[in-house]
C-alpha positions as a printed Julia matrix, in Angstrom:
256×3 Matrix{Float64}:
   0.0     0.0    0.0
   1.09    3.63  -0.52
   0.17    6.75   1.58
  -2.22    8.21  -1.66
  -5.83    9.34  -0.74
  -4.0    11.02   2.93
  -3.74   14.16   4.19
  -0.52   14.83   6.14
  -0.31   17.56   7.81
   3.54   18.42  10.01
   4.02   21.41  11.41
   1.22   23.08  10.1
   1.74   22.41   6.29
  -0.44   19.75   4.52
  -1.31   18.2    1.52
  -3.9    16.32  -0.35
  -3.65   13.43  -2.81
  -5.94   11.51  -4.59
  -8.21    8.41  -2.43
  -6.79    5.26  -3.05
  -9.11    2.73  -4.31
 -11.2     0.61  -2.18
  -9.55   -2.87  -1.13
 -11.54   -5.94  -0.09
 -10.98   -6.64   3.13
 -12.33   -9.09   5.67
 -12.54   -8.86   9.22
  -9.78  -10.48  11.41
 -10.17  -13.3   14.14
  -9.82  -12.21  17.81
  -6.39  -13.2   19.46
  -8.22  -15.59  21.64
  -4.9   -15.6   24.24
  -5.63  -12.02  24.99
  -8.92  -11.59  26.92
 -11.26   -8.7   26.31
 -14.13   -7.98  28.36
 -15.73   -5.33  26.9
 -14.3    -5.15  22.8
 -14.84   -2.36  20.79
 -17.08   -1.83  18.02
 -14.57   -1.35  15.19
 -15.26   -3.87  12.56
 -12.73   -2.37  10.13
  -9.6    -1.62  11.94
  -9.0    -5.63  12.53
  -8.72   -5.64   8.45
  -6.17   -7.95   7.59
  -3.26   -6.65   5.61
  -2.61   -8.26   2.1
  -0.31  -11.17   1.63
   3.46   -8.91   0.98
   1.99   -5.93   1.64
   3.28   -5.56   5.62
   6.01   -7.8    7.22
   4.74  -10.41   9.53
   7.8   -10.13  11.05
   9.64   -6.66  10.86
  12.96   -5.39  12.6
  12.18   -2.34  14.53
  14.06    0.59  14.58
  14.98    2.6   17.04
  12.87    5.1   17.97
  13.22    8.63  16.7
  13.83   10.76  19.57
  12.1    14.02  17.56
   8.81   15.2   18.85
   7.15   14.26  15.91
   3.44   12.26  16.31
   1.09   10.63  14.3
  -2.71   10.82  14.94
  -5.04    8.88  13.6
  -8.78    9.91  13.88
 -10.2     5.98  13.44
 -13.11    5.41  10.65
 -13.61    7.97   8.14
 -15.98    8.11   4.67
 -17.68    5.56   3.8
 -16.87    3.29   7.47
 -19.04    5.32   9.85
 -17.42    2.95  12.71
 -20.01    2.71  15.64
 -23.37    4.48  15.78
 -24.39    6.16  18.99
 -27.88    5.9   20.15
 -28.94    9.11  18.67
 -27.12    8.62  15.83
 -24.36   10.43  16.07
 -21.43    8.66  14.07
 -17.28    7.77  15.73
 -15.45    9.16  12.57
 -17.15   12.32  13.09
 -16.3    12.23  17.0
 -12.8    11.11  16.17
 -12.22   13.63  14.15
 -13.08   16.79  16.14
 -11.13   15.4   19.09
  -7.93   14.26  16.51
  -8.03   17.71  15.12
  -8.32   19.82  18.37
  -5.28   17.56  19.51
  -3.19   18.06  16.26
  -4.03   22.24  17.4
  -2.45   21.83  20.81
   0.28   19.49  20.07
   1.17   22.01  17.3
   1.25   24.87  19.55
   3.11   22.85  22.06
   5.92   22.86  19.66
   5.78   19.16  18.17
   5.37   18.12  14.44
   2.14   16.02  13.72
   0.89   14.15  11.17
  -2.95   12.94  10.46
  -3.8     9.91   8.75
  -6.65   11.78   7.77
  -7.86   15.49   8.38
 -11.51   15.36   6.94
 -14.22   12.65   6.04
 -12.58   10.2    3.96
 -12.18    6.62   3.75
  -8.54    5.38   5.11
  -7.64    1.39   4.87
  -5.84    0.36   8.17
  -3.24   -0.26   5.97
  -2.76    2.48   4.64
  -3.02    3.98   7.77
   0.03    1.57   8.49
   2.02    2.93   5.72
   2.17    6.64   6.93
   2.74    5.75  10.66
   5.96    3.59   9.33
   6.91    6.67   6.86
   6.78    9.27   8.84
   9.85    8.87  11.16
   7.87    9.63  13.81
   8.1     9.15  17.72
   4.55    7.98  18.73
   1.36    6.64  16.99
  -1.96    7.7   18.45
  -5.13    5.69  16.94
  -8.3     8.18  18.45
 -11.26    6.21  18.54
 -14.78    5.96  20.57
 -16.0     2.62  22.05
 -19.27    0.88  21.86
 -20.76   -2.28  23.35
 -24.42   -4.03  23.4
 -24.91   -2.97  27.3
 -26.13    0.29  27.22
 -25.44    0.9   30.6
 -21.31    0.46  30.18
 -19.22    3.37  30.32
 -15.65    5.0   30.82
 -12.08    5.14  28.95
 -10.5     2.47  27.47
  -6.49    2.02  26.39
  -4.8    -0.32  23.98
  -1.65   -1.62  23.32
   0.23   -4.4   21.16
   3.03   -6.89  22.1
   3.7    -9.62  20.05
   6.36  -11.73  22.3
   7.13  -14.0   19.06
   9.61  -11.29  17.86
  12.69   -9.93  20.03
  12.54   -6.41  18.72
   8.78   -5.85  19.44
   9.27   -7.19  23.02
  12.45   -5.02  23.56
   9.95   -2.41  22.25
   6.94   -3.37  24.61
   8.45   -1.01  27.87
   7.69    2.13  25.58
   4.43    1.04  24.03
   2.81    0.17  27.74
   4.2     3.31  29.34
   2.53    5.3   26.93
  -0.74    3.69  27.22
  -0.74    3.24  31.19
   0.57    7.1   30.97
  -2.06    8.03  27.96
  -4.99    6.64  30.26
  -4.23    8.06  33.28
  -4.0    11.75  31.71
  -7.51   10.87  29.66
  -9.22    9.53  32.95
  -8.34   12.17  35.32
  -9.0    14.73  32.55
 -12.52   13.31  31.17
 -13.82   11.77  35.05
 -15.0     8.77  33.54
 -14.77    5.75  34.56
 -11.09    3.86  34.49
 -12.03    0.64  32.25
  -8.13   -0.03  32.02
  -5.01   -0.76  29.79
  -5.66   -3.94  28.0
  -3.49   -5.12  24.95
  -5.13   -6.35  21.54
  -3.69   -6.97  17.9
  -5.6    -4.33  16.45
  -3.77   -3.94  12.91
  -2.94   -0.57  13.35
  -1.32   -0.95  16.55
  -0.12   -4.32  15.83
   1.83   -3.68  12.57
   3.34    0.16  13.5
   6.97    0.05  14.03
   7.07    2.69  16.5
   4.82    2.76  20.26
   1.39    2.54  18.8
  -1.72    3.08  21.23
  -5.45    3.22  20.75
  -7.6     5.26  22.56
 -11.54    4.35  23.35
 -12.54    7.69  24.8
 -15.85    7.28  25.53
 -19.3     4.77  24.9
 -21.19    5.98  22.2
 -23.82    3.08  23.0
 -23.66    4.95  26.35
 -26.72    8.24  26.1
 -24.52   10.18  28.85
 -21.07    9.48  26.93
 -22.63    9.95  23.54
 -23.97   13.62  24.86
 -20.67   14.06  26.09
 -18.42   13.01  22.57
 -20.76   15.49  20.91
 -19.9    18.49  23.38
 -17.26   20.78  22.27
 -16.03   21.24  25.68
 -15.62   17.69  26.69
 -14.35   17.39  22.75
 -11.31   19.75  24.6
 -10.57   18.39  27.74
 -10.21   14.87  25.17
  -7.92   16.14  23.13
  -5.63   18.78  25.9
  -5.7    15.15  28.5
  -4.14   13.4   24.81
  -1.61   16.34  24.52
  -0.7    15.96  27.92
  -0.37   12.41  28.02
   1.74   12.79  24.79
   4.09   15.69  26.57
   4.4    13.4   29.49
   5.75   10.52  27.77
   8.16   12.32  25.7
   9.52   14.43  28.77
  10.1    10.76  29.8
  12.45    9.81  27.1
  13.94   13.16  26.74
  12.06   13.88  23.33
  11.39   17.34  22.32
């Protein structure tokens, strides 16, 4: 896959290329040694990547120490991800929140780049592509959760390990500190309930060569939470708690 049909945005400048085409995709089994009590709805970001197009098996680098992020708002065109109970749709959520956080991190002095910046339709892999191209320090996936139990709420945090390859498990340290320090900053910022760190093989998390999270900030299935994605000022406290979890980290490893 190649980056086309993305716009990038670093350090304020962006551009725009032409959408890819649609690719057939089908949606990928649960790793059933990792349990999940509450999953997200998020059909299409467990698409399975092409035979050749990502290595199963990849050396990672070492990690840039530039304060350079990738966010990724998840869904986008024509993959509404989940449907609140008003109606109100995640890409559109994910959005708003990815964009106010691009604003702050900007202004806090880092370079970001967006998998996507409006209403378009992303492939995970493609999605993939630009986090492993963009020589970047972090990769933020922004998403909102959903489950059939109306009543379940709070903040969610994921993270990948595959213990199979020695460079992803010398790499593991980094991606759990950033989720355990991503969650905290999101719960204490957004008072909602502290559903916990929890690791899953989420293709975009799973196949990014640098610390990858994924963020459930909220139920959508839940009326409160739903009223709450769709409020500009709880849209800001999402995305300043992300910018300070993301300042955090890199204070942490010396990045700036």
């Amino acid at each position: 896959q190649t980056s086309r049909g993305i716009a990038w945005l670093a350090g304020g400048l962006g551009r725009v290329l032409t959408p890819p085409p649609a690719i057939a995709h089908e949606i990928e089994s649960p790793d059933n040694s990792i349990p999940v009590e509450e999953p997200p709805f998020t059909p299409t970001d467990n698409e399975i990547p092409l035979p050749g197009e990502i290595d199963p098996n990849p050396v990672l680098p070492s990690v840039p120490r530039v304060a350079r992020v990738v966010l990724d708002p998840g869904h986008g065109g024509r993959d509404p991800g989940a449907i609140g109970i008003t109606g109100s749709y995640e890409k559109d959520v994910n959005l708003a929140i990815s964009n106010k956080a691009a604003e702050m991190l900007k202004k806090a002095g880092m370079e970001v780049i967006m998998t996507r910046s409006d209403d378009r339709y992303v492939t995970v892999n493609s999605r993939v592509d630009i986090a492993n191209a963009a020589n970047a320090a972090i990769f933020v996936s922004i998403h909102s959760n959903s489950t059939t139990n109306s009543e379940t709420n709070g903040t969610m945090l994921y993270y990948y390990v595959d213990h199979n390859i020695l460079a992803a498990v010398a790499q593991a340290s980094d991606r759990e500190q950033l989720a355990r320090i991503m969650q905290n900053s999101l719960v204490q910022s957004l008072q909602r309930a502290d559903k916990g760190v929890r690791q899953n093989n989420y293709v975009v998390i799973r196949y990014t060569e640098i610390p990858a999270i994924l963020v459930e900030t909220a139920y959508l299935s839940n009326l409160t939470e739903e009223m709450l994605l769709n409020d500009y000022a709880f849209q800001d406290r999402a995305a300043q708690a992300i910018t300070d979890g993301i300042i955090k980290y890199f204070s942490s490893k010396g990045i700036n």
